[in-house]
Amino acid sequence: MVTYKVGISGSYGGFNMGDEAILQSIITQLRSAVDVELTVFSRSITDTQTRHQVEHVVDVRDLTRVEITPKIESLDLFILGGGGIFFDKEADAYLRELEIAQQNDVPTMVYAVGAGPLNNENSRKRIKEVLSKVDGITVRDREAKKIFEDIGVDNPILVTADPAFLLTPEALPKNALKLEQVHGQRTLVGISVREPGPDAPDIDPNFYHGLLANAADFVISRLDADVIFVPMERAVFDVQHSHAVISKMLQPQHAWVLKGDYSPGQLLTIMKHFSFAIGMRLHFLIFSALQGVPFVALPYASKVSGLLDNLQVPMPPLNRVDSGLINAYIDKAWDDRSTTKTHIQQLIPNLKMLAAENNGLALDLLQGEHKNKTQPTTSIPASEAGLV
């Protein structure tokens, strides 16, 4: 049996549970199809070694170009992605390993990535140059494809879906539900915040803190609920922003922040206990959809709007809503929750098939088939599925 050597690089290292869900899915899909020896290029060796059972972990940010080249040149495939890694101030950092792989004749794939905001001219030129030489590109939404086309990437680009759609629930640690006060005595609503940053430069914390505080108070009264804030980035600012929202609430006694540090699959299991969700972060919303939890989103970026389009869940962008409008959407979403759940469950299988196309292309590249493939092999195109 052939053992393939595959390297995977992206925003990995425990900083974001959405990114870890993507990595977990990539690993699971590859291992289910071929015998593979995996090297993950991570921002935290310890975290990646703890979370993922892979053969090698490389501390990518601490090594020089000379030091990292031997880690790449022996690979059979180098994967960059997935997730929203192509945005101003970060894109250049991710291109280095991709370029090294190309210079050493290692097949390369850009895997289910997002893009934007991308306004820096030097970054746009670098992305165009490097991505035009890769052997396969998939993106998770149409906006990312448009951005790459607009900057002149001369390569076929396949729209698939986020690998996290292939995630499965995992068993929780003993007494986890008790620790998190998930007891079923009252309706439980999950809420997700996100911090401003280079990939979300335009959101105003004071504005959305007020929106979420008002929404939390509304569901507490309207649904006789408790609310639990789910930090998708525990190591950064999600916990602080969650507490900031709670501090603005009129009924903070019915709100708390998830305490434990869970794997993406375990977090998926916890979210099954939610009756409703209100969220900003993309993967929090994906997890809600996977578990059949009706939700209202605050679309701060095109990747969130793209997900809502795929799931056919209407919601104006964050900069066009106020508390009254959000509460109206919450009220309607709650009343329509059974119909919405059924509708989303009908769409999920197609999204899973599209997500699986990422691994299909990776396998073709590994096995030397259909270089620069432009069409899916096992599922209907996104345009025909009604998902883009």
XYZ file of C-alpha atoms in Angstrom:
388
model
C 0.000 0.000 0.000
C 1.258 3.463 -0.913
C 1.713 5.868 1.979
C 1.296 9.463 0.816
C 3.024 12.343 2.565
C 0.742 15.364 2.868
C 1.397 18.741 4.462
C -1.454 20.950 5.684
C -0.993 24.623 6.518
C -3.477 27.237 7.663
C -4.598 29.146 10.739
C -4.140 26.174 13.048
C -2.999 25.951 16.634
C -6.116 26.288 18.775
C -6.825 29.954 18.211
C -10.209 29.386 16.574
C -12.548 26.391 16.863
C -13.800 26.945 13.333
C -10.294 26.509 11.957
C -9.755 23.430 14.114
C -13.018 21.992 12.771
C -11.701 22.511 9.242
C -8.395 20.810 10.056
C -10.151 17.920 11.779
C -12.334 17.440 8.710
C -9.377 17.545 6.291
C -7.507 14.953 8.364
C -10.543 12.677 8.701
C -11.364 12.819 4.992
C -7.801 12.054 3.915
C -7.361 9.181 6.366
C -10.677 7.640 5.315
C -9.532 7.459 1.691
C -5.782 6.686 1.612
C -2.859 5.692 3.782
C -1.342 9.037 4.658
C 1.496 10.502 6.730
C 0.478 13.999 7.793
C 2.521 17.081 8.618
C 0.601 20.059 9.999
C 2.206 23.488 9.819
C 0.832 25.063 12.984
C 1.106 28.196 15.087
C 1.188 26.033 18.240
C 2.872 22.632 18.198
C 1.511 21.699 21.620
C -2.085 22.500 20.796
C -2.053 20.714 17.437
C -0.345 17.636 18.876
C -2.982 17.506 21.619
C -6.016 18.040 19.384
C -5.076 16.071 16.278
C -3.402 12.697 15.884
C -0.890 13.515 13.157
C 2.624 12.230 12.551
C 4.424 15.585 12.448
C 3.750 19.162 13.572
C 5.908 22.085 12.447
C 6.017 25.443 14.240
C 5.616 27.320 10.992
C 5.963 30.901 12.212
C 9.245 30.333 14.060
C 11.236 28.711 11.245
C 13.219 30.458 8.539
C 12.723 29.676 4.869
C 15.870 27.517 4.857
C 14.747 25.606 7.946
C 11.254 24.902 6.665
C 12.162 23.836 3.115
C 13.227 20.261 4.098
C 9.835 19.819 5.781
C 8.104 20.567 2.484
C 10.283 19.215 -0.319
C 9.626 15.535 0.511
C 5.819 15.899 0.452
C 3.535 14.340 -2.154
C 1.015 17.172 -1.720
C 0.982 20.512 0.073
C -2.458 21.813 1.121
C -3.072 25.427 2.118
C -6.424 25.990 3.801
C -9.161 26.018 4.477
C -10.808 28.974 6.104
C -10.615 32.713 5.607
C -6.843 33.086 5.409
C -6.575 35.452 2.454
C -7.098 38.890 3.941
C -4.966 42.002 4.401
C -2.065 41.670 6.894
C -2.149 37.855 6.912
C -2.156 36.617 3.313
C 1.596 37.015 2.771
C 2.395 34.838 5.783
C 0.441 31.915 4.349
C 1.906 32.198 0.854
C 5.481 31.440 1.906
C 5.082 27.680 2.340
C 2.932 27.419 -0.776
C 5.658 29.122 -2.790
C 8.360 26.865 -1.328
C 6.335 23.816 -2.347
C 5.999 25.128 -5.890
C 9.723 25.813 -6.130
C 10.407 22.215 -5.106
C 7.940 20.669 -7.567
C 5.538 19.550 -4.827
C 1.904 19.475 -6.029
C -0.093 22.202 -4.314
C -3.726 22.779 -3.470
C -5.591 25.756 -2.030
C -8.359 24.029 -0.072
C -11.816 25.557 0.626
C -10.546 29.017 1.455
C -12.309 32.311 1.960
C -10.992 35.677 0.880
C -11.303 39.304 1.884
C -11.091 42.021 2.810
C -8.181 42.232 0.383
C -7.354 45.824 -0.524
C -3.561 45.946 -0.182
C -2.138 46.112 -3.701
C 1.088 44.275 -2.851
C -0.865 41.396 -1.258
C -3.175 41.204 -4.254
C -0.216 40.951 -6.630
C 1.471 38.270 -4.531
C -1.712 36.201 -4.311
C -2.234 36.475 -8.051
C 1.327 35.335 -8.737
C 1.353 32.371 -6.361
C -2.217 31.115 -6.801
C -1.895 31.178 -10.577
C 0.716 28.402 -10.205
C -1.131 26.031 -7.856
C -2.457 22.707 -9.114
C -5.964 23.085 -7.712
C -8.073 25.760 -6.018
C -11.357 25.343 -4.183
C -13.181 28.117 -2.344
C -16.057 27.857 0.091
C -18.162 30.695 -1.306
C -18.740 32.590 -4.528
C -17.417 35.856 -3.096
C -13.952 34.318 -2.638
C -13.988 33.130 -6.252
C -14.964 36.628 -7.398
C -12.156 38.219 -5.377
C -9.545 35.855 -6.828
C -10.849 36.427 -10.338
C -10.849 40.206 -9.820
C -7.185 40.226 -8.791
C -6.301 38.160 -11.864
C -5.736 34.619 -10.579
C -5.259 32.656 -13.794
C -6.397 29.238 -12.638
C -9.671 27.300 -12.510
C -11.481 27.960 -9.224
C -14.083 25.496 -7.949
C -16.770 26.650 -5.492
C -17.381 23.912 -2.912
C -18.444 24.261 0.736
C -16.789 24.593 4.118
C -15.139 21.321 5.302
C -16.772 21.815 8.709
C -20.040 20.601 7.192
C -18.499 17.115 7.415
C -17.861 17.344 11.152
C -19.542 14.775 13.405
C -20.456 15.050 17.119
C -18.102 13.643 19.751
C -18.638 12.408 23.303
C -18.348 15.026 26.042
C -16.109 14.787 29.097
C -17.818 13.445 32.195
C -20.053 16.021 33.903
C -19.513 18.576 31.097
C -23.226 19.388 30.800
C -23.465 19.911 34.557
C -20.385 22.164 34.484
C -21.946 24.257 31.739
C -25.363 24.402 33.473
C -27.038 22.633 30.559
C -29.824 21.042 32.565
C -32.937 21.332 30.396
C -34.960 23.186 33.009
C -35.328 26.292 30.836
C -35.069 27.014 27.125
C -31.372 27.447 26.273
C -30.190 29.925 23.649
C -26.608 29.991 22.381
C -24.970 33.266 21.403
C -21.739 33.871 19.496
C -19.707 37.091 19.378
C -16.537 37.964 17.509
C -13.845 40.552 18.070
C -12.831 43.223 15.568
C -9.665 42.333 13.696
C -7.910 42.485 10.337
C -10.443 40.106 8.802
C -13.348 42.111 10.285
C -12.041 45.695 10.357
C -15.353 47.495 10.096
C -17.353 46.151 13.028
C -17.883 48.456 16.006
C -17.883 46.570 19.334
C -20.008 49.179 21.098
C -22.649 48.857 18.391
C -22.883 45.081 18.240
C -22.469 44.639 22.008
C -25.639 46.677 22.412
C -27.455 44.701 19.730
C -26.570 41.357 21.281
C -27.338 42.511 24.842
C -30.773 43.667 23.727
C -31.339 40.436 21.767
C -30.304 38.352 24.787
C -32.729 40.213 27.056
C -35.450 39.786 24.442
C -35.101 35.979 24.198
C -34.889 35.678 27.987
C -38.267 37.381 28.270
C -39.860 36.092 25.059
C -38.802 32.451 25.409
C -38.391 32.217 29.189
C -34.804 31.309 28.368
C -31.255 31.251 29.652
C -28.478 32.332 27.308
C -25.023 30.820 27.036
C -22.236 32.591 25.175
C -20.022 30.304 23.102
C -16.476 31.633 22.569
C -15.121 30.192 19.329
C -11.759 31.847 20.079
C -11.098 31.204 23.747
C -7.435 32.200 23.575
C -8.101 35.597 22.059
C -10.980 37.988 22.747
C -14.270 36.111 22.422
C -14.483 35.500 26.179
C -13.871 39.163 26.955
C -16.395 40.327 24.386
C -18.960 37.864 25.720
C -18.612 39.303 29.207
C -18.793 42.812 27.755
C -22.165 41.967 26.210
C -23.418 40.448 29.472
C -22.410 43.621 31.321
C -24.859 45.579 29.142
C -27.782 43.227 29.691
C -30.776 44.036 31.898
C -31.079 40.377 32.973
C -27.478 39.167 33.307
C -28.512 36.620 35.948
C -29.796 34.479 33.080
C -26.546 34.607 31.081
C -23.120 32.982 31.325
C -20.115 32.016 29.202
C -19.202 28.450 28.221
C -16.376 27.427 30.562
C -14.701 24.338 29.138
C -12.183 23.952 26.322
C -13.757 21.529 23.876
C -12.940 19.961 20.547
C -15.099 21.086 17.606
C -16.966 17.769 17.698
C -17.666 18.166 21.410
C -18.866 21.707 20.870
C -21.181 20.358 18.200
C -22.589 17.944 20.790
C -23.201 20.738 23.308
C -25.023 22.819 20.719
C -27.546 20.024 20.195
C -28.980 21.110 23.552
C -29.735 24.636 22.324
C -33.291 25.498 21.338
C -32.222 28.604 19.440
C -29.033 30.468 18.498
C -27.961 34.032 17.731
C -24.560 34.252 16.130
C -21.840 36.213 14.449
C -19.116 33.626 13.863
C -19.422 31.527 10.727
C -18.708 28.124 12.258
C -21.032 28.701 15.195
C -23.778 29.110 12.593
C -22.598 26.050 10.644
C -22.680 24.014 13.875
C -26.212 25.308 14.558
C -27.333 24.244 11.087
C -25.748 20.799 11.457
C -27.596 20.251 14.732
C -30.926 21.545 13.479
C -30.906 24.556 15.797
C -32.849 27.526 14.341
C -30.822 30.717 14.394
C -30.613 34.393 13.593
C -27.265 35.627 12.287
C -25.542 39.001 12.416
C -23.770 38.941 9.032
C -20.670 41.076 9.537
C -18.838 39.675 6.472
C -19.522 38.158 3.066
C -18.654 34.654 4.293
C -21.575 34.786 6.739
C -23.903 36.254 4.118
C -22.792 33.492 1.737
C -23.730 30.830 4.281
C -27.147 32.411 4.767
C -27.655 32.416 1.004
C -26.770 28.721 0.824
C -29.145 27.910 3.676
C -31.792 30.293 2.298
C -32.050 32.124 5.625
C -32.771 35.852 5.078
C -30.986 38.501 7.143
C -29.688 41.985 6.264
C -25.986 42.735 6.871
C -24.923 43.898 10.317
C -24.556 47.533 9.273
C -28.199 47.683 8.212
C -29.943 46.446 11.345
C -30.984 47.804 14.713
C -32.282 46.125 17.858
C -35.900 46.358 16.797
C -35.233 44.649 13.471
C -33.120 41.894 15.022
C -35.779 41.180 17.618
C -38.386 40.995 14.858
C -36.252 38.441 13.003
C -35.775 36.472 16.239
C -39.530 36.500 16.864
C -40.304 35.239 13.366
C -37.463 32.682 13.356
C -38.736 31.241 16.631
C -42.303 30.990 15.368
C -41.103 29.381 12.104
C -38.466 27.171 13.726
C -40.011 23.829 12.775
C -40.384 24.733 9.097
C -36.926 26.304 8.970
C -35.308 23.274 10.594
C -36.890 20.947 8.045
C -35.826 23.177 5.165
C -32.205 23.433 6.340
C -32.023 19.689 6.903
C -33.010 19.223 3.268
C -30.129 21.472 2.137
C -27.395 20.044 4.377
C -26.784 16.844 2.343
C -25.909 18.840 -0.784
C -23.584 21.063 1.215
C -21.889 17.970 2.610
C -21.417 16.598 -0.896
C -19.901 19.877 -2.020
C -17.625 19.907 1.047
C -16.468 16.392 0.148
C -15.352 17.656 -3.278
C -12.397 19.336 -1.572
C -11.008 15.960 -0.570
C -11.863 14.551 -3.983
C -9.610 17.072 -5.671
C -6.854 16.482 -3.098
C -6.965 12.758 -3.845
C -6.798 13.382 -7.584
C -3.708 15.513 -7.103
C -2.142 12.913 -4.820
C -2.764 10.160 -7.291
C -1.705 12.235 -10.273
C -5.132 12.478 -11.894
C -6.869 15.407 -13.553
C -4.458 18.200 -12.741
C -6.256 21.565 -12.556
C -9.604 19.793 -12.385
C -12.502 22.194 -12.780
C -15.604 20.068 -12.187
C -16.788 17.941 -9.238
C -16.611 14.174 -9.697
C -19.259 12.917 -7.305
C -21.785 15.677 -6.707
C -23.827 18.082 -8.709
C -22.317 21.522 -9.374
C -23.096 24.191 -6.802
C -25.018 26.254 -9.340
C -27.317 23.325 -10.105
C -27.747 22.463 -6.428
C -29.196 25.905 -5.807
C -26.547 26.588 -3.171
C -24.642 29.498 -4.705
